[in-house]
Amino acid sequence: MRRKENLLILFLLAVLFLIFFSPSLGWKFRAFLAPGASPNGDYKNTVLENDSLKTELAKLRSLKPAAPRQENLLPASVYSNYPFNFKNELLVNIGGENGVKIGQPVFIYSASSGYKILVGKVEEVLRNNSLVETIFDSRFQMSARVGESGVNSLLKGGNTPFLSLMPKDSKVAEGDAVYSASRDFPFGLTIGKVKNLRLSSDGFFMEADLDTTYNVNDLITVFIDTAYEPKK
Amino acid sequence: MKTNKLIIFFLILLIALFLQVNWRVAAGWSPEFVVGVLIVSAFYLNLLEVAALSVASAFFLGWRPVPNFEILLLIFLPLFIAYFKKYFPWRNDVNVLISLLFSISVFYSLTNFGALVSDFRIFSFIAAATAFFVFLMFHALNRLYETHQH
C-alpha cells in the first residue's frame, strides 16, 4: 500500500514538472488526438478570395478609398487552443520579442494572393508566445459594416458569431460581405458573410449569423499584423 | 474485479479527452467529458488517486505555458468533491449528478459568467449531455466496483 502511494506521489510530481517545464508535450498530445488541421498555412485560397473580393467591392461602392497602410504580417504557428466552452483562444508561437502587442489584428492569410480574413486579436503577449482571442469567443465584440450599402452593425462573438443592431429597413442580403469598422482594428478587414438574416426578437432591428467558411479549430498558421499600433 | 481502478479511470479519461477534443472541433462546443470523468472518479478513488487523475487532465487540457485559473479549477473541483462527498446526504448516483452540476456551474460562473447567462441554452445542453455521460459511466462502473468511502 505504501509503495503504491509513493508511486502515485512520484507520478504527481512528474506530471506537475511536465505542466510547468514542458507543457508543449500536452499540446502535442491533444493535437495528435484531433488531427484534420489544414496541412499548410496558405488557407483555402478560394475561400479567402471570394470573401475578400466581396469586401473590396463593398468598400469601393460605399466608401472613399482609404490611404494604403503599411502592414507587417508575421506568420505564427498555432500551438494549442482553449479546451473548454464559451471562450475561444489560440496560443501562437510569436510574442513580445517579435514585436507583437496586445490588440493587434490576427488573420488567415494567403501569401500567394494577398487575400486575408480577420480571425481575432492579440489578447495577451508573453515573451515568446501570444494568446489570440478569436471572433468565436463569447467576449469578442466589434463594430462592423455589412454589404455595399455599408450598414452598421455590432458583431458579437460566440460559437456562431452574429450581427445585431442593423436597422430594420437596411439593404442587407444573404451573402453580403461583413468587414471591420471598429476603432480597434484597421478599417475594412474582411470578417465573413451574412447568413440567416432575420428580424430581431423585439422586432426593431435586423440580425444575422456570420458565415466564416473556415473552422477555427483547424487553423495551424495565422498571421499577426505587427505594424499596427493598437489604440489605447 | 482485480484490475486496478486507477488504470481503468486513466483509460476512460483518455477516451473522454478524445471525445471532448473531437466533438469541439466538429461542433464548436462539447460536453465536459473530462470534468465528468474526474467527478465520477471522486466517488470511486481515494484523494491521492483523484489528485493524480486531475493533474494528468490538467496536463492534457492545458493550453498556456503556465497553468491559469481554469486549469487550477479543473484540479481542485474534483478534490473538493472527493473530500466532501462524505457529507452528501443522498444516494451516490444522485450525489454524483449533483456534484457534476455543481462543478460545471462553479467552473463557468467563475471563468465566464457573462456567457453562462447569455448562452444559457448552450450551457444547459452541455450540462445535460455531460450528466447523461456521467450517469452511464457511474452505473457501468458500479457493476464492477464499490464506491470509495473515507
Short mmCIF file of C-alpha atoms in Angstrom, two decimals:
data_model
loop_
_atom_site.label_atom_id
_atom_site.label_comp_id
_atom_site.label_asym_id
_atom_site.label_seq_id
_atom_site.Cartn_x
_atom_site.Cartn_y
_atom_site.Cartn_z
CA MET A 1 0.00 0.00 0.00
CA ARG A 2 2.80 2.37 0.99
CA ARG A 3 4.63 1.55 -2.24
CA LYS A 4 1.55 2.38 -4.30
CA GLU A 5 1.19 5.75 -2.55
CA ASN A 6 4.84 6.56 -3.18
CA LEU A 7 4.42 5.69 -6.85
CA LEU A 8 1.38 7.95 -7.09
CA ILE A 9 3.23 10.83 -5.44
CA LEU A 10 6.08 10.30 -7.87
CA PHE A 11 3.62 10.32 -10.77
CA LEU A 12 2.03 13.53 -9.45
CA LEU A 13 5.38 15.27 -9.19
CA ALA A 14 6.40 14.11 -12.67
CA VAL A 15 3.19 15.43 -14.25
CA LEU A 16 3.49 18.72 -12.34
CA PHE A 17 7.02 19.02 -13.67
CA LEU A 18 5.74 18.48 -17.22
CA ILE A 19 2.94 21.03 -16.72
CA PHE A 20 5.40 23.75 -15.73
CA PHE A 21 8.50 22.87 -17.74
CA SER A 22 7.26 21.06 -20.82
CA PRO A 23 3.61 21.98 -21.45
CA SER A 24 4.10 21.59 -25.20
CA LEU A 25 4.03 17.80 -24.77
CA GLY A 26 0.40 18.12 -23.62
CA TRP A 27 -0.44 20.39 -26.58
CA LYS A 28 1.13 17.91 -28.99
CA PHE A 29 -0.80 15.03 -27.45
CA ARG A 30 -4.08 16.93 -27.86
CA ALA A 31 -3.24 17.80 -31.45
CA PHE A 32 -2.50 14.12 -32.04
CA LEU A 33 -5.98 13.21 -30.72
CA ALA A 34 -7.70 15.63 -33.10
CA PRO A 35 -5.94 15.54 -36.45
CA GLY A 36 -7.50 17.12 -39.52
CA ALA A 37 -5.99 20.57 -39.47
CA SER A 38 -5.17 22.21 -42.79
CA PRO A 39 -1.78 20.94 -43.90
CA ASN A 40 -0.39 24.37 -44.66
CA GLY A 41 -0.81 28.00 -43.75
CA ASP A 42 -1.96 29.06 -47.20
CA TYR A 43 -5.55 28.60 -46.10
CA LYS A 44 -8.08 27.59 -48.75
CA ASN A 45 -7.26 30.19 -51.32
CA THR A 46 -10.68 30.24 -52.98
CA VAL A 47 -12.44 30.88 -49.65
CA LEU A 48 -10.16 33.82 -48.93
CA GLU A 49 -10.51 35.13 -52.45
CA ASN A 50 -14.32 35.01 -52.51
CA ASP A 51 -14.79 36.69 -49.16
CA SER A 52 -12.07 39.28 -49.67
CA LEU A 53 -13.31 40.28 -53.13
CA LYS A 54 -16.82 40.84 -51.76
CA THR A 55 -15.39 43.17 -49.13
CA GLU A 56 -13.31 45.05 -51.69
CA LEU A 57 -16.39 45.55 -53.85
CA ALA A 58 -18.44 46.74 -50.88
CA LYS A 59 -15.71 49.14 -49.85
CA LEU A 60 -15.35 50.53 -53.37
CA ARG A 61 -19.07 51.15 -53.75
CA SER A 62 -19.76 52.62 -50.34
CA LEU A 63 -16.62 54.43 -49.31
CA LYS A 64 -13.93 56.80 -50.43
CA PRO A 65 -10.65 54.95 -50.94
CA ALA A 66 -8.56 54.94 -47.79
CA ALA A 67 -4.84 55.66 -47.79
CA PRO A 68 -2.86 52.42 -48.01
CA ARG A 69 -1.45 51.34 -44.69
CA GLN A 70 1.89 49.69 -44.08
CA GLU A 71 1.46 46.09 -42.91
CA ASN A 72 3.86 43.59 -41.48
CA LEU A 73 2.20 40.20 -41.41
CA LEU A 74 4.19 37.77 -39.28
CA PRO A 75 3.28 34.10 -39.60
CA ALA A 76 2.55 32.37 -36.30
CA SER A 77 2.06 28.67 -35.68
CA VAL A 78 -0.93 27.74 -33.55
CA TYR A 79 0.32 25.65 -30.63
CA SER A 80 -2.94 24.96 -28.83
CA ASN A 81 -6.44 26.24 -28.30
CA TYR A 82 -8.82 26.76 -25.38
CA PRO A 83 -10.21 23.34 -24.45
CA PHE A 84 -13.44 24.35 -22.68
CA ASN A 85 -16.61 26.11 -23.88
CA PHE A 86 -17.60 29.74 -24.49
CA LYS A 87 -14.09 31.14 -24.83
CA ASN A 88 -12.02 30.67 -27.95
CA GLU A 89 -8.33 31.41 -27.62
CA LEU A 90 -5.31 30.31 -29.62
CA LEU A 91 -1.78 30.14 -28.29
CA VAL A 92 0.70 31.08 -31.03
CA ASN A 93 4.46 30.87 -31.21
CA ILE A 94 5.40 34.55 -31.52
CA GLY A 95 5.32 37.12 -28.74
CA GLY A 96 6.79 40.31 -27.35
CA GLU A 97 10.26 39.52 -28.68
CA ASN A 98 8.82 39.52 -32.20
CA GLY A 99 7.12 42.88 -31.80
CA VAL A 100 3.64 41.56 -31.04
CA LYS A 101 1.42 43.90 -28.99
CA ILE A 102 -1.94 43.49 -27.29
CA GLY A 103 -4.80 44.42 -29.63
CA GLN A 104 -3.05 43.70 -32.93
CA PRO A 105 -5.26 42.02 -35.55
CA VAL A 106 -4.80 38.35 -36.42
CA PHE A 107 -5.60 36.92 -39.85
CA ILE A 108 -5.83 33.91 -42.03
CA TYR A 109 -3.77 34.98 -45.00
CA SER A 110 -2.80 33.70 -48.38
CA ALA A 111 0.72 34.84 -49.21
CA SER A 112 0.28 33.98 -52.89
CA SER A 113 -2.88 36.05 -53.49
CA GLY A 114 -2.60 38.59 -50.67
CA TYR A 115 -6.17 37.95 -49.50
CA LYS A 116 -6.85 37.81 -45.78
CA ILE A 117 -9.69 37.34 -43.27
CA LEU A 118 -9.77 38.68 -39.72
CA VAL A 119 -9.71 35.85 -37.15
CA GLY A 120 -9.32 37.81 -33.92
CA LYS A 121 -6.96 40.00 -31.95
CA VAL A 122 -3.98 39.55 -29.67
CA GLU A 123 -5.25 39.33 -26.11
CA GLU A 124 -2.11 38.64 -24.11
CA VAL A 125 1.56 38.83 -25.01
CA LEU A 126 4.27 36.69 -23.41
CA ARG A 127 7.94 36.76 -24.32
CA ASN A 128 7.81 34.04 -26.98
CA ASN A 129 4.07 33.37 -27.23
CA SER A 130 0.84 35.28 -27.61
CA LEU A 131 -2.78 34.48 -26.88
CA VAL A 132 -5.28 35.35 -29.58
CA GLU A 133 -8.94 35.98 -28.76
CA THR A 134 -10.87 34.85 -31.83
CA ILE A 135 -14.23 36.07 -33.11
CA PHE A 136 -15.66 32.76 -31.78
CA ASP A 137 -15.03 33.85 -28.20
CA SER A 138 -18.20 34.94 -26.40
CA ARG A 139 -16.34 38.00 -25.02
CA PHE A 140 -15.43 39.27 -28.50
CA GLN A 141 -17.34 42.34 -29.76
CA MET A 142 -16.67 44.88 -32.51
CA SER A 143 -18.40 47.32 -34.85
CA ALA A 144 -18.75 46.01 -38.37
CA ARG A 145 -20.26 47.11 -41.66
CA VAL A 146 -22.34 44.98 -43.94
CA GLY A 147 -22.73 44.90 -47.71
CA GLU A 148 -22.32 47.51 -50.40
CA SER A 149 -24.52 50.00 -48.57
CA GLY A 150 -22.19 49.81 -45.54
CA VAL A 151 -24.88 49.10 -42.94
CA ASN A 152 -23.56 49.50 -39.40
CA SER A 153 -23.87 46.54 -37.07
CA LEU A 154 -22.45 45.08 -33.90
CA LEU A 155 -20.57 41.81 -34.30
CA LYS A 156 -20.89 39.66 -31.17
CA GLY A 157 -18.55 36.69 -30.84
CA GLY A 158 -19.59 33.19 -29.85
CA ASN A 159 -19.87 29.66 -31.12
CA THR A 160 -21.80 31.19 -34.04
CA PRO A 161 -20.81 34.88 -34.19
CA PHE A 162 -23.74 37.09 -35.04
CA LEU A 163 -24.50 40.59 -36.29
CA SER A 164 -27.05 42.68 -34.43
CA LEU A 165 -28.49 46.21 -34.31
CA MET A 166 -28.87 46.57 -38.10
CA PRO A 167 -31.77 48.95 -38.87
CA LYS A 168 -34.93 47.12 -39.93
CA ASP A 169 -35.13 48.85 -43.30
CA SER A 170 -31.43 48.42 -44.18
CA LYS A 171 -30.47 46.95 -47.55
CA VAL A 172 -28.77 43.77 -46.42
CA ALA A 173 -28.96 40.41 -48.14
CA GLU A 174 -27.74 36.88 -47.51
CA GLY A 175 -24.12 36.53 -48.63
CA ASP A 176 -23.24 40.21 -48.21
CA ALA A 177 -19.68 40.91 -47.08
CA VAL A 178 -19.04 41.82 -43.44
CA TYR A 179 -15.97 43.97 -42.73
CA SER A 180 -14.41 45.78 -39.80
CA ALA A 181 -15.46 49.29 -38.83
CA SER A 182 -14.13 49.42 -35.31
CA ARG A 183 -11.57 51.86 -33.94
CA ASP A 184 -9.71 48.86 -32.52
CA PHE A 185 -8.90 47.44 -35.97
CA PRO A 186 -7.76 48.75 -39.35
CA PHE A 187 -10.83 49.71 -41.38
CA GLY A 188 -12.33 47.34 -43.96
CA LEU A 189 -10.86 43.98 -42.96
CA THR A 190 -12.89 41.05 -44.26
CA ILE A 191 -14.59 39.11 -41.47
CA GLY A 192 -17.10 36.89 -43.29
CA LYS A 193 -20.51 36.91 -44.93
CA VAL A 194 -24.13 37.34 -43.86
CA LYS A 195 -26.09 34.16 -43.16
CA ASN A 196 -29.58 33.51 -41.69
CA LEU A 197 -30.76 37.10 -41.96
CA ARG A 198 -33.80 37.67 -39.70
CA LEU A 199 -35.77 40.17 -37.67
CA SER A 200 -34.61 40.51 -34.05
CA SER A 201 -36.93 39.15 -31.35
CA ASP A 202 -38.04 42.66 -30.34
CA GLY A 203 -38.85 43.43 -33.99
CA PHE A 204 -36.86 46.70 -34.10
CA PHE A 205 -33.67 45.52 -35.82
CA MET A 206 -32.34 43.01 -38.30
CA GLU A 207 -29.82 40.45 -37.16
CA ALA A 208 -27.86 37.67 -38.86
CA ASP A 209 -25.30 34.97 -38.26
CA LEU A 210 -21.77 35.40 -39.53
CA ASP A 211 -20.69 32.84 -42.12
CA THR A 212 -16.95 32.39 -41.74
CA THR A 213 -16.43 29.45 -44.12
CA TYR A 214 -13.45 28.19 -42.10
CA ASN A 215 -13.15 26.14 -38.92
CA VAL A 216 -11.11 27.98 -36.31
CA ASN A 217 -10.16 24.65 -34.71
CA ASP A 218 -8.48 23.62 -37.98
CA LEU A 219 -6.06 26.52 -38.11
CA ILE A 220 -2.39 25.72 -37.80
CA THR A 221 -0.96 29.04 -39.02
CA VAL A 222 -2.26 32.58 -38.56
CA PHE A 223 -0.70 35.97 -39.29
CA ILE A 224 -0.32 38.91 -36.91
CA ASP A 225 -0.04 42.46 -38.24
CA THR A 226 2.81 43.70 -36.06
CA ALA A 227 2.93 47.08 -37.83
CA TYR A 228 -0.50 48.00 -36.48
CA GLU A 229 -0.45 50.28 -33.45
CA PRO A 230 -3.49 49.41 -31.33
CA LYS A 231 -5.49 52.35 -29.98
CA LYS A 232 -5.07 52.91 -26.24
CA MET B 1 -12.55 -7.11 -10.01
CA LYS B 2 -8.82 -7.16 -9.70
CA THR B 3 -7.96 -4.67 -12.41
CA ASN B 4 -6.58 -1.50 -10.92
CA LYS B 5 -9.35 1.11 -10.71
CA LEU B 6 -6.91 3.92 -11.36
CA ILE B 7 -5.77 2.37 -14.64
CA ILE B 8 -9.39 1.92 -15.73
CA PHE B 9 -10.09 5.57 -14.90
CA PHE B 10 -6.97 6.65 -16.75
CA LEU B 11 -8.16 4.82 -19.86
CA ILE B 12 -11.65 6.33 -19.53
CA LEU B 13 -10.00 9.75 -19.16
CA LEU B 14 -8.15 9.28 -22.46
CA ILE B 15 -11.38 8.26 -24.20
CA ALA B 16 -13.15 11.28 -22.69
CA LEU B 17 -10.34 13.56 -23.83
CA PHE B 18 -10.56 12.15 -27.36
CA LEU B 19 -14.34 12.66 -27.42
CA GLN B 20 -14.15 16.18 -26.00
CA VAL B 21 -11.43 17.41 -28.35
CA ASN B 22 -13.03 15.98 -31.48
CA TRP B 23 -16.56 17.00 -30.55
CA ARG B 24 -15.33 20.55 -30.09
CA VAL B 25 -13.56 20.54 -33.46
CA ALA B 26 -16.73 19.28 -35.16
CA ALA B 27 -19.38 21.32 -33.34
CA GLY B 28 -17.56 24.30 -31.80
CA TRP B 29 -18.68 23.24 -28.30
CA SER B 30 -18.52 19.99 -26.39
CA PRO B 31 -19.86 18.31 -23.27
CA GLU B 32 -17.37 18.42 -20.38
CA PHE B 33 -16.42 14.74 -20.63
CA VAL B 34 -13.11 15.19 -18.81
CA VAL B 35 -14.71 17.01 -15.88
CA GLY B 36 -17.33 14.24 -15.85
CA VAL B 37 -14.67 11.52 -15.53
CA LEU B 38 -12.96 13.44 -12.72
CA ILE B 39 -16.20 13.87 -10.79
CA VAL B 40 -17.07 10.17 -11.10
CA SER B 41 -13.52 9.29 -10.05
CA ALA B 42 -14.06 11.31 -6.86
CA PHE B 43 -16.64 8.68 -5.85
CA TYR B 44 -14.51 5.64 -6.66
CA LEU B 45 -10.91 6.60 -5.92
CA ASN B 46 -9.08 7.92 -2.88
CA LEU B 47 -7.91 11.51 -2.61
CA LEU B 48 -4.38 10.84 -3.86
CA GLU B 49 -5.63 8.90 -6.88
CA VAL B 50 -8.12 11.67 -7.72
CA ALA B 51 -5.27 14.18 -7.46
CA ALA B 52 -3.16 12.10 -9.88
CA LEU B 53 -6.02 11.89 -12.37
CA SER B 54 -6.82 15.62 -12.06
CA VAL B 55 -3.22 16.67 -12.59
CA ALA B 56 -2.97 14.38 -15.63
CA SER B 57 -6.14 16.02 -17.03
CA ALA B 58 -4.63 19.45 -16.41
CA PHE B 59 -1.56 18.41 -18.36
CA PHE B 60 -3.65 17.18 -21.32
CA LEU B 61 -6.03 20.15 -21.35
CA GLY B 62 -3.55 22.94 -20.55
CA TRP B 63 -3.25 25.42 -23.41
CA ARG B 64 -0.97 28.08 -21.93
CA PRO B 65 2.70 27.92 -20.97
CA VAL B 66 1.70 28.40 -17.33
CA PRO B 67 -1.48 26.91 -15.80
CA ASN B 68 -4.19 29.50 -15.34
CA PHE B 69 -7.38 29.76 -13.30
CA GLU B 70 -9.42 27.28 -15.40
CA ILE B 71 -6.74 24.62 -15.04
CA LEU B 72 -6.50 25.18 -11.27
CA LEU B 73 -10.28 24.77 -11.02
CA LEU B 74 -10.04 21.58 -13.07
CA ILE B 75 -7.60 20.21 -10.48
CA PHE B 76 -9.31 21.43 -7.31
CA LEU B 77 -13.03 20.85 -8.01
CA PRO B 78 -12.73 17.02 -8.12
CA LEU B 79 -10.55 17.11 -4.99
CA PHE B 80 -13.19 19.24 -3.27
CA ILE B 81 -15.89 16.73 -4.22
CA ALA B 82 -13.70 13.77 -3.20
CA TYR B 83 -13.12 15.29 0.22
CA PHE B 84 -16.67 16.49 0.95
CA LYS B 85 -18.64 13.58 -0.57
CA LYS B 86 -18.98 12.01 2.89
CA TYR B 87 -21.25 14.88 3.88
CA PHE B 88 -23.60 14.48 0.89
CA PRO B 89 -26.96 13.21 2.14
CA TRP B 90 -28.28 11.35 -0.92
CA ARG B 91 -27.57 8.07 -2.70
CA ASN B 92 -24.27 8.09 -4.56
CA ASP B 93 -25.84 8.01 -8.04
CA VAL B 94 -27.72 11.20 -7.12
CA ASN B 95 -24.69 12.69 -5.37
CA VAL B 96 -22.55 12.24 -8.49
CA LEU B 97 -25.02 14.10 -10.70
CA ILE B 98 -25.43 16.93 -8.19
CA SER B 99 -21.65 17.14 -7.80
CA LEU B 100 -21.26 17.34 -11.57
CA LEU B 101 -23.84 20.11 -11.98
CA PHE B 102 -22.30 21.96 -9.04
CA SER B 103 -18.80 21.64 -10.53
CA ILE B 104 -19.76 22.75 -14.05
CA SER B 105 -21.81 25.66 -12.69
CA VAL B 106 -18.98 26.82 -10.42
CA PHE B 107 -16.47 26.39 -13.23
CA TYR B 108 -18.34 28.55 -15.75
CA SER B 109 -19.61 31.04 -13.14
CA LEU B 110 -16.04 31.77 -12.12
CA THR B 111 -14.46 31.69 -15.56
CA ASN B 112 -17.09 33.21 -17.86
CA PHE B 113 -20.22 34.26 -16.02
CA GLY B 114 -21.39 36.52 -18.87
CA ALA B 115 -21.55 33.61 -21.31
CA LEU B 116 -23.29 31.41 -18.75
CA VAL B 117 -26.11 33.96 -18.61
CA SER B 118 -26.24 34.97 -22.28
CA ASP B 119 -25.78 31.43 -23.67
CA PHE B 120 -27.76 29.60 -21.02
CA ARG B 121 -29.32 27.33 -23.64
CA ILE B 122 -25.89 26.04 -24.74
CA PHE B 123 -24.83 25.71 -21.11
CA SER B 124 -27.96 23.61 -20.48
CA PHE B 125 -27.06 21.34 -23.44
CA ILE B 126 -23.52 20.95 -22.12
CA ALA B 127 -24.73 20.16 -18.60
CA ALA B 128 -27.39 17.70 -19.81
CA ALA B 129 -25.05 15.85 -22.19
CA THR B 130 -22.33 15.61 -19.54
CA ALA B 131 -24.83 14.45 -16.91
CA PHE B 132 -26.00 11.68 -19.26
CA PHE B 133 -22.40 10.57 -19.85
CA VAL B 134 -21.69 10.63 -16.10
CA PHE B 135 -24.88 8.71 -15.33
CA LEU B 136 -23.94 5.93 -17.77
CA MET B 137 -20.33 5.80 -16.57
CA PHE B 138 -21.25 5.75 -12.89
CA HIS B 139 -23.70 2.87 -13.34
CA ALA B 140 -21.35 0.88 -15.59
CA LEU B 141 -18.56 1.20 -13.02
CA ASN B 142 -20.97 0.44 -10.19
CA ARG B 143 -21.37 -3.07 -11.58
CA LEU B 144 -17.62 -3.61 -11.27
CA TYR B 145 -16.55 -1.63 -8.21
CA GLU B 146 -17.87 -0.32 -4.94
CA THR B 147 -17.73 3.40 -4.38
CA HIS B 148 -14.93 4.64 -2.19
CA GLN B 149 -15.70 5.56 1.43
CA HIS B 150 -13.49 7.60 3.72
#
